[in-house]
């Protein structure tokens, strides 16, 4: 059971000891950017109530033998063959030898939780034959300690499989799963398969299986071959690849020996992979790669750990910006040499250029510190970023516990009664990217959901909110994660007197889920941008290169005006110290699209949507 604690008076009493910062938040309530994939709230292996997707993967799966459930630990644990997989999954020892029981147990748990299953298949060439402990270097494959992994069986399928037939056959395993559950298109079928795990690291993690450096040509050949096998057995199942571990694998496949043969035509290996998988799909007459699959762990020192010192915690809460922000330089070798990192927009761009309509997944990530608020806020931020930037699938590595579990629940069960964040992504912006984040979504037609983060250690965030659009909102509720404990607290109510603007304060180191409700009779105008409560008008609208900003007579015009993109990044600022009215801003030179105009006029502040014409 989770408890709920009213913050109200307690928060007011404590906040008086803290400084305060003003932040403007703006939400465009009318422009739906895209549908948020429900599969971004996934996990690796855990039977988490709020997880929508589950992956069975990691180093153990590279050498997993489905016929007897043996697996290989590799460098993680003395290069050992053993019964780890059925043991860690809680399978009764009497069933350890039952073919495929690790996979069927995993998928049965997914079905019980109505979750999407992603199962990792073997592509490195060999799997553990026995469970006899340490594999000596002299027993490197091929040797009696290993069974060769072969995509296609030359004879008829058998169940139970014949362990003396000379190989471990992928298509025979898939046939068994299809006979058990049906195809991926059916209600109980396995939805997706991954092309092994972190292949660029095989010589380091699995030197008894794959001792030599992997070449680009080898990975492409193996990926295309295994994809063909999957699609021949179940055309409706999705394929995930290449499951790369991180930036150096994206860049040149961990300094692959033959990278120079490709680098003249491609900037990074990930582009090579997409283009060759597209060409192979064209030749095959079917899509061989459905989802580009990568892993992403923070590189700055101490972040991917339990270090909760303030210096590391502050970096942990900022480094999520490497996922998207072109202005952020992370304190790592990647940030030093490859900024701006903005890895998700880069990958989306590579997909658009080389294999359009491929989906994107981050199947392993972890920002550390599950027992500290900084880990929780980083997780809240990551989930929001995944939704905003159109990820199809995401599954956190490691335990989903304490603050990490609270972060999932803030999106998936915020009120303890099944309340979920909306699934229609809306543009939302903050005037302070460093200290704050905002994510917005509709859930149906009547509710507006906001996720808010204050990652400042010391200062209360006085949030000033503007809801741009025809709909008027009357009130709302809030739920919060704070540094006091790992519970989700019931927070302050939200009152929206004019339907479109309100203030809301966030304590230091906190995340909130606000649900705003529409008035029973919304005020709709033909141009909500001009009929704003403050009387400020933008002429003409949409804007081309010049805009006139006219203030109402009752307010002081002295102040400043700034223009921001939909992520909140400031593009231009104009000072108006003498209160010129109307204020003319020319030579805008902005690409067509939606922006936000922030106005500080005397002691008042407003934010309005700004549309640049073609």
XYZ file of N, CA and C in Angstrom, residues 156-397:
726
model
N 13.422 -31.471 -39.978
C 12.141 -31.148 -39.349
C 12.351 -30.660 -37.919
N 11.451 -29.788 -37.474
C 11.496 -29.307 -36.095
C 11.073 -30.420 -35.138
N 11.603 -30.375 -33.937
C 11.244 -31.367 -32.927
C 11.036 -30.685 -31.594
N 10.119 -31.232 -30.813
C 9.971 -30.776 -29.436
C 9.593 -31.960 -28.556
N 10.380 -32.294 -27.548
C 11.576 -31.546 -27.157
C 12.665 -31.629 -28.222
N 13.536 -30.624 -28.270
C 14.581 -30.602 -29.295
C 15.594 -31.725 -29.076
N 16.203 -32.128 -30.165
C 17.239 -33.156 -30.114
C 18.566 -32.480 -29.782
N 19.068 -32.691 -28.596
C 20.308 -32.028 -28.168
C 21.547 -32.631 -28.820
N 21.372 -33.695 -29.582
C 22.515 -34.322 -30.252
C 22.462 -34.129 -31.762
N 21.653 -33.146 -32.227
C 21.501 -32.986 -33.676
C 22.504 -32.020 -34.291
N 23.478 -31.604 -33.514
C 24.586 -30.848 -34.090
C 24.471 -29.344 -34.021
N 23.399 -28.808 -33.466
C 23.290 -27.358 -33.400
C 22.148 -26.886 -32.529
N 22.185 -25.606 -32.231
C 21.101 -24.926 -31.514
C 20.411 -24.055 -32.554
N 19.187 -24.425 -32.951
C 18.550 -23.824 -34.111
C 17.557 -22.731 -33.686
N 17.792 -21.519 -34.222
C 16.919 -20.389 -33.898
C 15.512 -20.622 -34.427
N 15.376 -21.104 -35.642
C 14.030 -21.287 -36.196
C 13.252 -22.366 -35.442
N 13.939 -23.369 -34.915
C 13.260 -24.398 -34.124
C 12.725 -23.800 -32.816
N 13.524 -22.919 -32.201
C 13.065 -22.249 -30.990
C 11.862 -21.352 -31.288
N 11.937 -20.587 -32.380
C 10.823 -19.722 -32.745
C 9.576 -20.535 -33.050
N 9.748 -21.687 -33.695
C 8.604 -22.542 -33.987
C 7.920 -22.998 -32.699
N 8.730 -23.354 -31.695
C 8.158 -23.764 -30.410
C 7.364 -22.620 -29.775
N 7.926 -21.411 -29.796
C 7.226 -20.269 -29.209
C 5.953 -19.941 -29.992
N 5.993 -20.080 -31.315
C 4.805 -19.826 -32.122
C 3.725 -20.867 -31.856
N 4.108 -22.117 -31.706
C 3.119 -23.148 -31.394
C 2.510 -22.957 -30.009
N 3.306 -22.376 -29.113
C 2.837 -22.177 -27.738
C 1.939 -20.955 -27.618
N 2.310 -19.850 -28.308
C 1.637 -18.568 -28.075
C 0.942 -17.982 -29.301
N 1.201 -18.495 -30.476
C 0.683 -17.869 -31.673
C 1.610 -16.768 -32.158
N 1.233 -16.129 -33.247
C 2.097 -15.105 -33.851
C 2.047 -13.805 -33.067
N 2.975 -12.915 -33.415
C 3.017 -11.608 -32.753
C 1.768 -10.786 -32.981
N 1.008 -11.101 -34.014
C -0.229 -10.353 -34.281
C -1.372 -10.779 -33.374
N -1.228 -11.930 -32.734
C -2.298 -12.428 -31.884
C -2.245 -11.881 -30.476
N -3.269 -12.132 -29.682
C -3.351 -11.544 -28.342
C -2.306 -12.075 -27.364
N -1.798 -13.285 -27.587
C -0.821 -13.849 -26.659
C 0.566 -14.002 -27.267
N 0.736 -13.602 -28.517
C 2.006 -13.817 -29.195
C 3.124 -12.926 -28.686
N 4.358 -13.360 -28.911
C 5.537 -12.563 -28.589
C 5.684 -11.494 -29.657
N 5.781 -10.254 -29.235
C 5.693 -9.136 -30.166
C 7.002 -8.826 -30.883
N 8.153 -9.135 -30.257
C 9.400 -8.667 -30.852
C 10.589 -9.499 -30.412
N 11.631 -9.480 -31.272
C 12.882 -10.180 -30.993
C 14.050 -9.229 -31.265
N 15.054 -9.293 -30.385
C 16.245 -8.459 -30.517
C 17.386 -9.271 -31.103
N 18.201 -8.626 -31.946
C 19.343 -9.263 -32.590
C 20.533 -9.236 -31.638
N 20.474 -10.099 -30.631
C 21.505 -10.280 -29.620
C 21.683 -9.013 -28.780
N 22.856 -8.882 -28.160
C 23.073 -7.836 -27.164
C 24.500 -7.299 -27.251
N 24.628 -5.997 -27.452
C 25.902 -5.275 -27.409
C 27.019 -6.000 -28.164
N 26.822 -6.212 -29.465
C 27.802 -6.993 -30.233
C 29.195 -6.369 -30.301
N 29.305 -5.065 -30.278
C 30.625 -4.435 -30.348
C 31.506 -4.814 -29.166
N 30.871 -5.265 -28.071
C 31.627 -5.629 -26.865
C 31.848 -7.130 -26.729
N 31.429 -7.938 -27.683
C 31.605 -9.388 -27.547
C 33.039 -9.799 -27.201
N 34.071 -9.235 -27.840
C 35.433 -9.668 -27.486
C 35.818 -9.340 -26.043
N 35.119 -8.403 -25.422
C 35.422 -8.001 -24.045
C 34.521 -8.735 -23.045
N 33.236 -8.852 -23.374
C 32.302 -9.492 -22.447
C 32.251 -11.005 -22.624
N 32.492 -11.499 -23.844
C 32.364 -12.925 -24.142
C 33.556 -13.430 -24.954
N 34.776 -13.280 -24.443
C 35.938 -13.701 -25.233
C 36.031 -15.203 -25.440
N 35.299 -16.007 -24.656
C 35.304 -17.457 -24.882
C 34.369 -17.843 -26.031
N 33.452 -16.931 -26.376
C 32.551 -17.160 -27.507
C 33.063 -16.454 -28.758
N 33.479 -15.213 -28.601
C 33.834 -14.365 -29.746
C 35.106 -13.591 -29.394
N 36.278 -14.197 -29.541
C 37.509 -13.585 -29.038
C 38.079 -12.464 -29.899
N 37.745 -12.407 -31.167
C 38.332 -11.417 -32.068
C 37.412 -10.208 -32.239
N 38.003 -9.068 -32.605
C 37.223 -7.850 -32.826
C 36.174 -8.077 -33.911
N 34.987 -7.598 -33.672
C 33.892 -7.723 -34.630
C 34.086 -6.724 -35.760
N 33.879 -7.159 -36.979
C 33.960 -6.247 -38.111
C 32.566 -5.753 -38.493
N 32.534 -4.655 -39.200
C 31.269 -4.125 -39.708
C 30.610 -5.147 -40.622
N 31.389 -5.721 -41.506
C 30.825 -6.687 -42.454
C 30.207 -7.880 -41.734
N 30.871 -8.371 -40.680
C 30.333 -9.512 -39.927
C 29.009 -9.165 -39.270
N 28.943 -8.002 -38.630
C 27.706 -7.641 -37.934
C 26.564 -7.464 -38.919
N 26.842 -6.843 -40.061
C 25.788 -6.676 -41.060
C 25.305 -8.025 -41.570
N 26.228 -8.923 -41.855
C 25.839 -10.237 -42.359
C 25.028 -11.016 -41.332
N 25.480 -10.998 -40.083
C 24.756 -11.729 -39.037
C 23.373 -11.108 -38.790
N 23.294 -9.796 -38.798
C 22.020 -9.112 -38.545
C 21.016 -9.418 -39.647
N 21.457 -9.343 -40.884
C 20.558 -9.612 -42.004
C 20.098 -11.074 -41.976
N 21.030 -11.983 -41.683
C 20.678 -13.400 -41.645
C 19.668 -13.729 -40.564
N 19.889 -13.226 -39.336
C 18.957 -13.517 -38.249
C 17.605 -12.850 -38.484
N 17.613 -11.647 -39.043
C 16.343 -10.973 -39.352
C 15.531 -11.773 -40.363
N 16.192 -12.303 -41.382
C 15.511 -13.160 -42.354
C 14.835 -14.344 -41.660
N 15.545 -14.951 -40.721
C 14.991 -16.107 -40.018
C 13.755 -15.724 -39.212
N 13.845 -14.614 -38.485
C 12.706 -14.164 -37.678
C 11.490 -13.914 -38.570
N 11.704 -13.153 -39.646
C 10.576 -12.780 -40.500
C 10.008 -13.980 -41.261
N 10.849 -14.969 -41.557
C 10.332 -16.164 -42.234
C 9.442 -16.982 -41.309
N 9.727 -16.908 -39.997
C 8.926 -17.660 -39.034
C 7.692 -16.876 -38.589
N 7.847 -15.572 -38.399
C 6.712 -14.748 -37.957
C 6.831 -13.359 -38.572
N 6.243 -13.138 -39.743
C 6.344 -11.830 -40.392
C 5.750 -10.694 -39.569
N 4.896 -11.021 -38.595
C 4.254 -9.962 -37.804
C 5.092 -9.533 -36.601
N 6.121 -10.287 -36.267
C 6.966 -9.930 -35.131
C 7.909 -8.800 -35.529
N 8.212 -7.919 -34.576
C 9.124 -6.810 -34.832
C 10.563 -7.225 -34.510
N 11.496 -6.724 -35.309
C 12.914 -6.978 -35.074
C 13.582 -5.723 -34.538
N 14.392 -5.892 -33.481
C 15.139 -4.805 -32.855
C 16.635 -5.052 -33.096
N 17.361 -4.051 -33.538
C 18.807 -4.178 -33.694
C 19.426 -2.800 -33.909
N 20.745 -2.667 -33.752
C 21.736 -3.698 -33.430
C 22.062 -3.801 -31.934
N 21.266 -3.178 -31.078
C 21.443 -3.314 -29.620
C 22.847 -2.868 -29.189
N 23.290 -1.724 -29.676
C 24.641 -1.236 -29.396
C 24.737 -0.643 -28.000
N 25.917 -0.783 -27.373
C 26.059 -0.424 -25.966
C 26.172 1.066 -25.710
N 26.673 1.860 -26.668
C 26.879 3.272 -26.381
C 27.590 3.985 -27.511
N 28.073 5.181 -27.217
C 28.486 6.114 -28.252
C 29.583 5.574 -29.155
N 30.623 4.945 -28.604
C 31.714 4.490 -29.454
C 31.261 3.394 -30.407
N 30.279 2.619 -29.993
C 29.703 1.629 -30.913
C 28.888 2.327 -31.994
N 28.143 3.375 -31.621
C 27.403 4.134 -32.632
C 28.375 4.739 -33.650
N 29.521 5.192 -33.132
C 30.456 5.984 -33.944
C 31.215 5.126 -34.951
N 31.895 4.080 -34.482
C 32.708 3.274 -35.406
C 32.720 1.798 -35.047
N 31.687 1.318 -34.390
C 31.567 -0.073 -33.957
C 32.791 -0.474 -33.135
N 33.100 0.351 -32.160
C 34.205 0.072 -31.243
C 35.521 -0.117 -32.015
N 35.796 0.864 -32.899
C 37.028 0.823 -33.698
C 37.127 -0.468 -34.516
N 36.052 -0.811 -35.175
C 36.027 -2.044 -35.980
C 37.168 -2.060 -36.983
N 37.811 -3.207 -37.166
C 38.983 -3.274 -38.043
C 38.721 -2.802 -39.473
N 37.492 -2.959 -39.955
C 37.186 -2.571 -41.336
C 36.377 -1.287 -41.435
N 36.322 -0.500 -40.364
C 35.513 0.717 -40.399
C 35.956 1.662 -41.513
N 37.259 1.711 -41.801
C 37.750 2.620 -42.837
C 37.149 2.314 -44.211
N 36.692 1.096 -44.406
C 36.077 0.751 -45.689
C 34.697 1.386 -45.856
N 34.123 1.859 -44.765
C 32.783 2.450 -44.791
C 32.793 3.945 -44.463
N 33.822 4.391 -43.755
C 33.822 5.756 -43.214
C 33.860 6.829 -44.294
N 34.249 6.479 -45.508
C 34.225 7.472 -46.572
C 32.829 7.843 -47.006
N 31.863 6.954 -46.739
C 30.485 7.200 -47.162
C 29.536 7.531 -46.017
N 29.987 7.258 -44.775
C 29.108 7.474 -43.625
C 29.902 8.139 -42.499
N 29.255 9.043 -41.787
C 29.915 9.710 -40.671
C 30.064 8.790 -39.469
N 29.068 7.939 -39.252
C 29.067 7.058 -38.086
C 28.532 5.683 -38.483
N 28.932 4.683 -37.715
C 28.513 3.322 -38.030
C 26.994 3.176 -38.034
N 26.304 3.847 -37.122
C 24.861 3.680 -37.019
C 24.178 4.020 -38.341
N 24.745 4.968 -39.098
C 24.208 5.320 -40.405
C 24.455 4.180 -41.406
N 25.640 3.577 -41.316
C 25.965 2.434 -42.162
C 24.959 1.308 -41.933
N 24.726 1.015 -40.669
C 23.823 -0.079 -40.314
C 22.431 0.152 -40.888
N 21.911 1.346 -40.702
C 20.566 1.649 -41.198
C 20.501 1.513 -42.718
N 21.502 2.042 -43.412
C 21.476 2.023 -44.869
C 21.592 0.599 -45.409
N 22.458 -0.218 -44.819
C 22.611 -1.591 -45.285
C 21.388 -2.442 -44.939
N 20.774 -2.194 -43.780
C 19.555 -2.930 -43.456
C 18.416 -2.522 -44.386
N 18.369 -1.258 -44.774
C 17.356 -0.820 -45.753
C 17.576 -1.511 -47.092
N 18.832 -1.525 -47.560
C 19.115 -2.145 -48.853
C 18.785 -3.637 -48.822
N 19.133 -4.290 -47.720
C 18.827 -5.716 -47.601
C 17.314 -5.948 -47.582
N 16.583 -5.054 -46.945
C 15.121 -5.165 -46.906
C 14.531 -4.992 -48.301
N 15.077 -4.034 -49.064
C 14.604 -3.841 -50.435
C 14.818 -5.107 -51.259
N 15.989 -5.724 -51.089
C 16.294 -6.946 -51.825
C 15.374 -8.089 -51.413
N 15.101 -8.168 -50.108
C 14.264 -9.256 -49.591
C 12.782 -9.047 -49.864
N 12.404 -7.815 -50.161
C 10.995 -7.515 -50.375
C 10.192 -7.447 -49.098
N 10.865 -7.263 -47.967
C 10.185 -7.119 -46.678
C 11.107 -6.355 -45.723
N 10.496 -5.689 -44.777
C 11.283 -4.934 -43.801
C 11.975 -5.901 -42.851
N 13.317 -5.787 -42.776
C 14.096 -6.659 -41.901
C 14.397 -6.024 -40.553
N 14.356 -4.715 -40.481
C 14.599 -4.013 -39.217
C 13.413 -3.107 -38.936
N 12.723 -3.372 -37.849
C 11.582 -2.534 -37.475
C 11.972 -1.431 -36.512
N 12.907 -1.733 -35.603
C 13.224 -0.801 -34.521
C 14.742 -0.687 -34.374
N 15.260 0.525 -34.468
C 16.671 0.789 -34.172
C 16.841 0.760 -32.658
N 17.690 -0.142 -32.184
C 17.802 -0.447 -30.759
C 19.185 -0.039 -30.257
N 19.222 0.862 -29.281
C 20.491 1.307 -28.698
C 20.392 1.292 -27.185
N 21.548 1.340 -26.545
C 21.652 1.507 -25.099
C 22.308 2.860 -24.828
N 21.958 3.473 -23.696
C 22.506 4.806 -23.403
C 22.675 4.968 -21.891
N 23.927 4.969 -21.466
C 24.259 5.171 -20.054
C 25.030 6.482 -19.902
N 24.817 7.202 -18.804
C 25.535 8.471 -18.615
C 27.028 8.235 -18.425
N 27.843 9.062 -19.071
C 29.289 8.944 -19.002
C 29.955 9.778 -17.899
N 29.373 10.911 -17.440
C 30.060 11.703 -16.416
C 30.345 10.884 -15.162
N 31.481 11.123 -14.561
C 31.957 10.331 -13.428
C 30.942 10.294 -12.289
N 30.651 9.065 -11.825
C 29.813 8.875 -10.651
C 28.333 8.851 -10.899
N 27.864 9.290 -12.071
C 26.420 9.397 -12.303
C 25.776 8.015 -12.333
N 26.358 7.098 -13.106
C 25.801 5.745 -13.177
C 26.339 4.941 -11.991
N 25.873 5.292 -10.816
C 26.329 4.653 -9.575
C 25.376 5.056 -8.472
N 25.748 4.708 -7.249
C 24.952 5.120 -6.098
C 25.463 6.391 -5.448
N 26.391 7.082 -6.083
C 26.960 8.306 -5.512
C 25.875 9.374 -5.399
N 25.626 9.836 -4.184
C 24.590 10.853 -3.969
C 25.164 12.144 -3.407
N 26.482 12.353 -3.535
C 27.033 13.645 -3.157
C 26.390 14.727 -4.016
N 26.322 15.923 -3.488
C 25.595 16.971 -4.196
C 26.166 17.233 -5.587
N 27.487 17.251 -5.711
C 28.087 17.550 -7.009
C 27.670 16.529 -8.060
N 27.697 15.254 -7.706
C 27.312 14.208 -8.650
C 25.802 14.245 -8.895
N 25.035 14.455 -7.837
C 23.573 14.501 -7.990
C 23.151 15.613 -8.941
N 23.811 16.754 -8.862
C 23.453 17.860 -9.746
C 23.770 17.534 -11.201
N 24.896 16.867 -11.444
C 25.202 16.440 -12.806
C 24.186 15.403 -13.276
N 23.827 14.475 -12.399
C 22.861 13.415 -12.745
C 21.551 14.026 -13.252
N 21.095 15.075 -12.600
C 19.817 15.678 -12.981
C 19.929 16.531 -14.246
N 21.155 16.919 -14.626
C 21.351 17.691 -15.850
C 21.649 16.819 -17.066
N 22.300 15.666 -16.843
C 22.844 14.918 -17.972
C 21.755 14.302 -18.851
N 20.522 14.240 -18.391
C 19.423 13.823 -19.269
C 19.286 14.764 -20.466
N 19.818 15.963 -20.341
C 19.728 16.926 -21.451
C 20.549 16.479 -22.658
N 21.522 15.563 -22.448
C 22.260 15.022 -23.597
C 21.348 14.236 -24.526
N 20.202 13.842 -24.030
C 19.247 13.138 -24.878
C 18.672 14.037 -25.963
N 18.652 15.389 -25.743
C 17.932 16.236 -26.682
C 18.476 17.652 -26.870
N 19.194 18.217 -25.907
C 19.444 19.658 -25.846
C 20.739 20.045 -26.552
N 20.637 20.829 -27.620
C 21.816 21.238 -28.386
C 22.663 22.273 -27.660
N 22.159 22.857 -26.575
C 22.939 23.845 -25.836
C 23.700 23.242 -24.665
N 23.470 21.974 -24.373
C 24.068 21.351 -23.192
C 25.371 20.641 -23.562
N 26.407 20.877 -22.768
C 27.690 20.192 -22.934
C 27.910 19.346 -21.686
N 27.774 18.043 -21.816
C 27.917 17.195 -20.640
C 29.393 17.068 -20.261
N 29.688 16.952 -18.966
C 31.073 16.860 -18.504
C 31.642 15.456 -18.668
N 31.938 15.084 -19.904
C 32.480 13.764 -20.205
C 33.255 13.852 -21.503
N 33.915 12.770 -21.877
C 34.656 12.750 -23.144
C 33.710 12.920 -24.326
N 32.490 12.412 -24.202
C 31.531 12.593 -25.292
C 31.179 14.070 -25.435
N 30.892 14.711 -24.294
C 30.582 16.128 -24.338
C 31.744 16.961 -24.849
N 32.966 16.580 -24.470
C 34.143 17.339 -24.879
C 34.373 17.280 -26.390
N 34.205 16.100 -26.989
C 34.593 15.921 -28.382
C 33.423 15.878 -29.356
N 32.209 15.658 -28.866
C 31.104 15.432 -29.795
C 29.880 16.292 -29.504
N 30.024 17.358 -28.753
C 28.876 18.222 -28.492
C 28.491 18.976 -29.773
N 27.189 19.270 -29.965
C 26.107 18.831 -29.082
C 25.777 17.357 -29.298
N 25.591 16.640 -28.185
C 25.322 15.201 -28.270
C 23.911 14.963 -28.812
N 22.902 15.544 -28.134
C 21.470 15.416 -28.496
C 21.195 14.112 -29.239
N 21.411 13.002 -28.529
C 21.490 11.706 -29.173
C 20.172 11.269 -29.798
N 19.027 11.598 -29.185
C 17.758 11.150 -29.775
C 17.474 11.875 -31.090
N 17.549 13.216 -31.161
C 17.354 13.862 -32.464
C 18.358 13.391 -33.516
N 19.612 13.116 -33.092
C 20.583 12.600 -34.059
C 20.120 11.261 -34.628
N 19.723 10.329 -33.754
C 19.286 9.018 -34.219
C 18.028 9.119 -35.074
N 17.099 9.994 -34.678
C 15.900 10.179 -35.489
C 16.266 10.723 -36.871
N 17.243 11.626 -36.921
C 17.686 12.157 -38.204
C 18.352 11.100 -39.066
N 19.155 10.230 -38.434
C 19.791 9.148 -39.189
C 18.738 8.202 -39.759
N 17.711 7.923 -38.971
C 16.608 7.085 -39.462
C 15.947 7.741 -40.668
N 15.630 9.013 -40.553
C 14.959 9.721 -41.653
C 15.799 9.696 -42.924
N 17.129 9.793 -42.770
C 18.009 9.855 -43.931
C 18.267 8.492 -44.559
N 18.354 7.431 -43.734
C 18.849 6.156 -44.246
C 17.825 5.016 -44.247
N 16.854 5.056 -43.338
C 15.857 3.982 -43.321
C 14.571 4.540 -42.732
N 13.863 5.371 -43.501
C 12.660 6.039 -42.982
C 11.637 5.053 -42.423
N 10.925 5.523 -41.411
C 9.846 4.797 -40.731
C 10.346 3.706 -39.795
N 11.670 3.593 -39.622
C 12.182 2.712 -38.572
C 11.882 3.368 -37.224
N 11.435 2.588 -36.277
C 11.150 3.106 -34.943
C 12.441 3.163 -34.127
N 12.387 3.819 -32.968
C 13.585 3.992 -32.145
C 13.328 3.474 -30.737
N 14.309 2.725 -30.203
C 14.204 2.187 -28.848
C 15.502 2.411 -28.097
N 15.378 2.671 -26.798
C 16.520 2.653 -25.877
C 16.219 1.514 -24.909
N 16.832 0.351 -25.151
C 16.449 -0.835 -24.391
C 17.271 -1.027 -23.124
N 18.294 -0.211 -22.922
C 18.979 -0.150 -21.634
C 19.378 1.294 -21.354
N 19.081 1.758 -20.152
C 19.541 3.049 -19.660
C 19.405 3.019 -18.149
N 20.147 3.856 -17.470
C 20.061 3.921 -16.009
C 20.838 5.146 -15.548
N 20.194 6.009 -14.789
C 20.847 7.213 -14.283
C 21.285 7.081 -12.826
N 21.236 5.864 -12.286
C 21.801 5.605 -10.971
C 20.968 6.144 -9.814
N 21.504 5.966 -8.591
C 20.959 6.520 -7.348
C 19.467 6.262 -7.159
N 19.029 5.002 -7.143
C 17.595 4.751 -6.935
C 17.108 5.157 -5.555
N 18.032 5.280 -4.591
C 17.650 5.641 -3.226
C 17.779 7.132 -2.954
N 17.897 7.942 -4.009
C 18.080 9.387 -3.834
C 17.168 10.135 -4.795
N 16.706 11.294 -4.365
C 15.779 12.082 -5.169
C 16.378 12.435 -6.529
N 17.700 12.603 -6.616
C 18.303 12.943 -7.908
C 18.094 11.825 -8.921
N 18.179 10.557 -8.474
C 17.892 9.445 -9.370
C 16.439 9.434 -9.801
N 15.538 9.744 -8.868
C 14.124 9.796 -9.201
C 13.795 10.893 -10.197
N 14.371 12.094 -10.005
C 14.081 13.201 -10.918
C 14.684 12.947 -12.293
N 15.877 12.334 -12.344
C 16.452 11.988 -13.644
C 15.547 10.995 -14.374
N 14.967 10.050 -13.635
C 14.071 9.072 -14.253
C 12.781 9.742 -14.737
N 12.212 10.634 -13.935
C 11.023 11.379 -14.364
C 11.321 12.134 -15.652
N 12.483 12.792 -15.694
C 12.867 13.577 -16.865
C 13.048 12.680 -18.081
N 13.731 11.548 -17.911
C 13.958 10.640 -19.037
C 12.641 10.151 -19.636
N 11.694 9.775 -18.802
C 10.406 9.305 -19.316
C 9.685 10.405 -20.086
N 9.764 11.637 -19.585
C 9.158 12.746 -20.304
C 9.820 12.999 -21.645
N 11.152 12.922 -21.672
C 11.901 13.118 -22.915
C 11.566 12.022 -23.922
N 11.489 10.784 -23.467
C 11.159 9.688 -24.378
C 9.803 9.929 -25.046
N 8.840 10.426 -24.272
C 7.534 10.712 -24.854
C 7.568 11.876 -25.815
N 8.278 12.931 -25.459
C 8.322 14.126 -26.316
C 9.051 13.841 -27.625
N 10.103 13.023 -27.582
C 10.924 12.817 -28.768
C 10.635 11.496 -29.485
N 9.440 10.985 -29.330
C 8.884 9.925 -30.185
C 9.623 8.599 -30.087
N 10.133 8.238 -28.922
C 10.638 6.885 -28.775
C 9.480 5.900 -28.864
N 9.768 4.754 -29.426
C 8.765 3.701 -29.532
C 8.797 2.793 -28.317
N 10.003 2.535 -27.798
C 10.171 1.553 -26.727
C 11.342 2.013 -25.864
N 11.208 1.854 -24.558
C 12.328 2.128 -23.647
C 12.202 1.191 -22.456
N 13.317 0.618 -22.035
C 13.300 -0.283 -20.887
C 14.513 -0.004 -20.015
N 14.245 0.378 -18.777
C 15.324 0.699 -17.853
C 16.070 -0.566 -17.439
N 17.390 -0.458 -17.317
C 18.196 -1.560 -16.814
C 18.269 -1.463 -15.288
